Short mmCIF file of C-alpha atoms in Angstrom, two decimals:
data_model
loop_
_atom_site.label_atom_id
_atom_site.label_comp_id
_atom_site.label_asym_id
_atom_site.label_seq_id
_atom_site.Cartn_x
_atom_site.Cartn_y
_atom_site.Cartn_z
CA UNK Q 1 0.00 0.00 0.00
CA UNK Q 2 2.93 1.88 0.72
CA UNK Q 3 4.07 2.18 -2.86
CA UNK Q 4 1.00 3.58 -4.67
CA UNK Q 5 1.43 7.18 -4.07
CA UNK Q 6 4.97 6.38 -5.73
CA UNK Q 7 3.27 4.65 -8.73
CA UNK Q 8 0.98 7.34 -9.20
CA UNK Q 9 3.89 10.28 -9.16
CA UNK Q 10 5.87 7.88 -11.31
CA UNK Q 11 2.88 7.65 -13.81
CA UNK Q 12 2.53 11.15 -13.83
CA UNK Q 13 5.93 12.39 -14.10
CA UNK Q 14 5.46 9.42 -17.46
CA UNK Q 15 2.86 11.01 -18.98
CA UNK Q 16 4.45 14.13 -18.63
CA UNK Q 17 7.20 13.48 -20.45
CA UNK Q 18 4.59 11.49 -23.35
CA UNK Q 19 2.60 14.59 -23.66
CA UNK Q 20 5.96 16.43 -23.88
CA UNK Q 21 7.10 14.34 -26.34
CA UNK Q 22 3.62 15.06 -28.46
CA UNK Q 23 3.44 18.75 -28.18
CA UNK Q 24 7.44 18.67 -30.04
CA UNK Q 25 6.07 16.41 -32.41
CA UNK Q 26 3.05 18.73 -32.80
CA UNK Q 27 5.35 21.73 -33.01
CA UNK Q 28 7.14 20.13 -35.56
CA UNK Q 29 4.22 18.55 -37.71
CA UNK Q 30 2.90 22.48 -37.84
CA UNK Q 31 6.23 23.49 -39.15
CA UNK Q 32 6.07 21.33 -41.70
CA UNK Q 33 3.06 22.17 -43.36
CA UNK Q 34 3.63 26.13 -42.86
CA UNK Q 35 6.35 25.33 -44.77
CA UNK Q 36 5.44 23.39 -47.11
CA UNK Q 37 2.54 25.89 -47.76
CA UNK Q 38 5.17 29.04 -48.03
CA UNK Q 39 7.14 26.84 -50.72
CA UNK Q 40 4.11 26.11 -52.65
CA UNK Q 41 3.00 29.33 -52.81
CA UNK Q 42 6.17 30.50 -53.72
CA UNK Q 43 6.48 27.89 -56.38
CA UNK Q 44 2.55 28.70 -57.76
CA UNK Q 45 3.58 32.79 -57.92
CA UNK Q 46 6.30 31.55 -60.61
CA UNK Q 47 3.80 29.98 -62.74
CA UNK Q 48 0.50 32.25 -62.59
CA UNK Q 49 -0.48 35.64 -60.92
CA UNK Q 50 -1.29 35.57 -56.83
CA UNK Q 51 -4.88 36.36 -57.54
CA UNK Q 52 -5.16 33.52 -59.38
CA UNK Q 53 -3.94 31.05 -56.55
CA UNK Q 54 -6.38 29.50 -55.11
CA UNK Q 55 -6.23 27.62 -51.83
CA UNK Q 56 -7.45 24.13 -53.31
CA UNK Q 57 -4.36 24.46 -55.87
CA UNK Q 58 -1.94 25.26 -53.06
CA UNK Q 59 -3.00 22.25 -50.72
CA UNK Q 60 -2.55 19.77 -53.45
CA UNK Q 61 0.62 21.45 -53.99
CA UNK Q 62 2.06 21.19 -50.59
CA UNK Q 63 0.15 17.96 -49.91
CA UNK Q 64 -1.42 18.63 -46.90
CA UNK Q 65 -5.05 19.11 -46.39
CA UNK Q 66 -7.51 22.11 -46.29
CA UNK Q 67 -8.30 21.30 -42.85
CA UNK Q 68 -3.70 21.65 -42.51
CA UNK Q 69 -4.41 24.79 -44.32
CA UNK Q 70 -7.40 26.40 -42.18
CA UNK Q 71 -5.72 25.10 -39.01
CA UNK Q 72 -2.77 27.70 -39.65
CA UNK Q 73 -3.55 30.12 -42.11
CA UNK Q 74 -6.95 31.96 -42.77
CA UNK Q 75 -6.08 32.83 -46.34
CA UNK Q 76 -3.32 32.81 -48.60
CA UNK Q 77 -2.05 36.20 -47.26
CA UNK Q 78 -0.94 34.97 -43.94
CA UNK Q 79 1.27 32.62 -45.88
CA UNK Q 80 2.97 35.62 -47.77
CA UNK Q 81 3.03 37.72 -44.95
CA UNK Q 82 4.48 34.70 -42.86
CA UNK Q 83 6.98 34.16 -45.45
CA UNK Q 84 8.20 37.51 -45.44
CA UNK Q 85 7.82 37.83 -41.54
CA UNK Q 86 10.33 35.14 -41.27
CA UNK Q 87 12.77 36.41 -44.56
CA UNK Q 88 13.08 39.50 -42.65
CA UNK Q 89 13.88 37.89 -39.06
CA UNK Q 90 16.55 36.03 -40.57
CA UNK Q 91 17.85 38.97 -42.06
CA UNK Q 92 18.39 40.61 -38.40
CA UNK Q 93 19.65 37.34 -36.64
CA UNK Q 94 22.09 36.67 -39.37
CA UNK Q 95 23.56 40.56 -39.99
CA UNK Q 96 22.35 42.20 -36.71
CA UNK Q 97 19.58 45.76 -37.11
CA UNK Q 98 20.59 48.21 -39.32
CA UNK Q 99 19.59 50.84 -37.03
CA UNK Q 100 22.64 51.02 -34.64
CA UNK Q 101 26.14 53.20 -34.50
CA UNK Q 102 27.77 50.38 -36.01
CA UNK Q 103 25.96 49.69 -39.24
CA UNK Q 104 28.83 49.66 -41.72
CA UNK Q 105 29.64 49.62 -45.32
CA UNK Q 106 30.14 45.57 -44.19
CA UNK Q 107 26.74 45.78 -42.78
CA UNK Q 108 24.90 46.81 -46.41
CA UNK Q 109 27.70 43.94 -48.10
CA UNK Q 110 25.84 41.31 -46.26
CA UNK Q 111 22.16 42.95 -46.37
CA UNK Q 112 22.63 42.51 -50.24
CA UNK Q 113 24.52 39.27 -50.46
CA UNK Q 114 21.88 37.86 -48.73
CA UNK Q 115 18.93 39.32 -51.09
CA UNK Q 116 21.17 38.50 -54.27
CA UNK Q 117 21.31 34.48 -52.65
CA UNK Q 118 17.25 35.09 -52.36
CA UNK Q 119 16.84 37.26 -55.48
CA UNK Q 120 14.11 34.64 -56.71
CA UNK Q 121 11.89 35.22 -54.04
CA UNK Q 122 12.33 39.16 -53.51
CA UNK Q 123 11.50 39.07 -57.84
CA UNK Q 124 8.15 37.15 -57.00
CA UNK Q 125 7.35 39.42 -54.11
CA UNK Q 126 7.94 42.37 -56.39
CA UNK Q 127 6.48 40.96 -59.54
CA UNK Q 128 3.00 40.19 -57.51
CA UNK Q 129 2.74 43.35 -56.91
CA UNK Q 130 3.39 43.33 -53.02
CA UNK Q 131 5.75 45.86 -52.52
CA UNK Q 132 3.66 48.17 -50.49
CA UNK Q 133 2.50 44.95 -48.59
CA UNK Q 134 6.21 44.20 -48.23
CA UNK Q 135 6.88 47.83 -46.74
CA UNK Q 136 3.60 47.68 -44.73
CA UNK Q 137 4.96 44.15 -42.73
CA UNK Q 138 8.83 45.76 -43.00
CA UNK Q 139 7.80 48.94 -41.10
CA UNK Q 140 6.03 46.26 -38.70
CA UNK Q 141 9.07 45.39 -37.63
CA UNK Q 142 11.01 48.42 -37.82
CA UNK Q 143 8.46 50.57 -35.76
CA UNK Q 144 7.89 47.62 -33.13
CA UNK Q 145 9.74 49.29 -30.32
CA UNK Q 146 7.16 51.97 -29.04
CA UNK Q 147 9.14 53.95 -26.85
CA UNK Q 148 10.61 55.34 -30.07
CA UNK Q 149 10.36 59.10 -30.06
CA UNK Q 150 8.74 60.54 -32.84
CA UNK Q 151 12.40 61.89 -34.98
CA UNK Q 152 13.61 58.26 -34.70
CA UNK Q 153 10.23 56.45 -36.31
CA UNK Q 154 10.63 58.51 -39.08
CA UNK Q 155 14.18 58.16 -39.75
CA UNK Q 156 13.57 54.53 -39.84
CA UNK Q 157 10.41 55.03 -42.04
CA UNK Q 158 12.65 57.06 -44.62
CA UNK Q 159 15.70 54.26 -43.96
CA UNK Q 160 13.06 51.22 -44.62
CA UNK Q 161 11.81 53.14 -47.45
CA UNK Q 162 14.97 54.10 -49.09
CA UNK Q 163 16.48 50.61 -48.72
CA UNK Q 164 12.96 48.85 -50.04
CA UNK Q 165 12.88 50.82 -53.33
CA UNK Q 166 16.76 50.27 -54.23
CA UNK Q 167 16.22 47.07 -53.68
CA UNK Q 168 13.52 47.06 -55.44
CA UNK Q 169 15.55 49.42 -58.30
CA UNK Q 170 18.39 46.78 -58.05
CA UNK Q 171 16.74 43.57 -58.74
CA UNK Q 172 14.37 45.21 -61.59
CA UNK Q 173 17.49 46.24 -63.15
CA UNK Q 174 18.74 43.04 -62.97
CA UNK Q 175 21.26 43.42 -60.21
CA UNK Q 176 23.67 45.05 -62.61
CA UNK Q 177 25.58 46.74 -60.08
CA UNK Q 178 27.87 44.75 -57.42
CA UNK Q 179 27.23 43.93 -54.13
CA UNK Q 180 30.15 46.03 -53.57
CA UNK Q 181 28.86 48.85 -55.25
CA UNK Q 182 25.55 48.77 -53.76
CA UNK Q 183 27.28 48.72 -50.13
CA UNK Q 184 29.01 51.54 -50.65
CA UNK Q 185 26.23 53.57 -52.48
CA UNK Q 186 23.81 52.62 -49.04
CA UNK Q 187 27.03 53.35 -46.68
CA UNK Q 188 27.39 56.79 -48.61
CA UNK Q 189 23.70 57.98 -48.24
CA UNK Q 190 22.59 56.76 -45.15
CA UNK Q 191 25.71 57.73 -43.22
CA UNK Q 192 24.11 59.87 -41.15
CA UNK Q 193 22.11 57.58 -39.24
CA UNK Q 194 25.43 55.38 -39.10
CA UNK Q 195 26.56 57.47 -36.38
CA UNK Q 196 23.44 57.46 -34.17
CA UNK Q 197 21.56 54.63 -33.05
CA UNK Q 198 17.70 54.95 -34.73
#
């Protein structure tokens, strides 16, 4: 008799770690199917225009199901905006924020070697006709700190707009310039916000 409260710890501290086990299996079952849906939309923009995506066509081609679908997304623009959500944390985790005293000539290298390795994706965003969405979920980001005074939000306005449309100018023009050249060029005019932190 002794040994049931034991039992019943043991059982729970068991089911714990099952259920534990689950939710990371869960976690990473979602993953897959967010991601699966962000490459097949990615790989349906190539072929046809956004509006004509449909989410039937972009189930089949993720293979998952509409229920997958519903269960993460509510329409087809959560998967863009979810795709370019996580394009632009990586960004920042891989090259640091741009908005800080040491945001270098280096800095901008890296900001467009890493669009030029992603060029594909940045020409569908662009070619759908997005780029004001893009800017809209950019500024997001850039504007998320609300203790911000008022001079600082719109230097970083003007900074994400500035740095969206040469992009933009850059990969329409078919990336013509170097990486090089377009570090130095971004270095050049945005060199006073180098020095201060935004």
């Amino acid at each position: 008799m002794n040994n049931v409260p034991y039992k019943l710890h043991d059982n729970v501290i068991n089911v714990e770690r099952k259920t534990a086990g689950l939710r990371r299996h869960a976690e990473e079952l979602n993953k897959l199917v967010t991601d699966s849906l962000g490459e097949a939309l990615l790989s349906l923009m190539a072929d046809k225009p956004y509006a004509k995506i449909t989410v039937t066509e972009l189930c089949k081609k993720a293979g998952v199901s509409r229920a997958a679908f519903y269960g993460n997304y509510s329409s087809k623009d959560d998967i863009f905006d979810r795709i370019v959500n996580v394009m632009n944390a990586d960004l920042v985790n891989k090259l640091g924020s741009p908005f800080r005293s040491t945001t270098t000539e280096k800095w901008y290298a890296k900001m467009f070697k890493y669009i030029s390795a992603r060029a594909d994706i940045f020409k569908l965003i662009i070619a759908a006709g997005f780029d004001d969405r893009y800017m809209a979920l950019l500024n997001e980001k850039v504007l998320a700190d609300t203790t911000l005074a008022v001079e600082k939000k719109y230097q970083r306005i003007i900074w994400s707009g500035g740095i969206q449309k040469i992009v933009t100018h850059w990969l329409d023009g078919g990336m013509v310039e170097s990486v090089d050249t377009m570090a130095k060029l971004c270095s050049k005019y945005f060199v006073a916000w180098s020095m201060n932190d935004l």
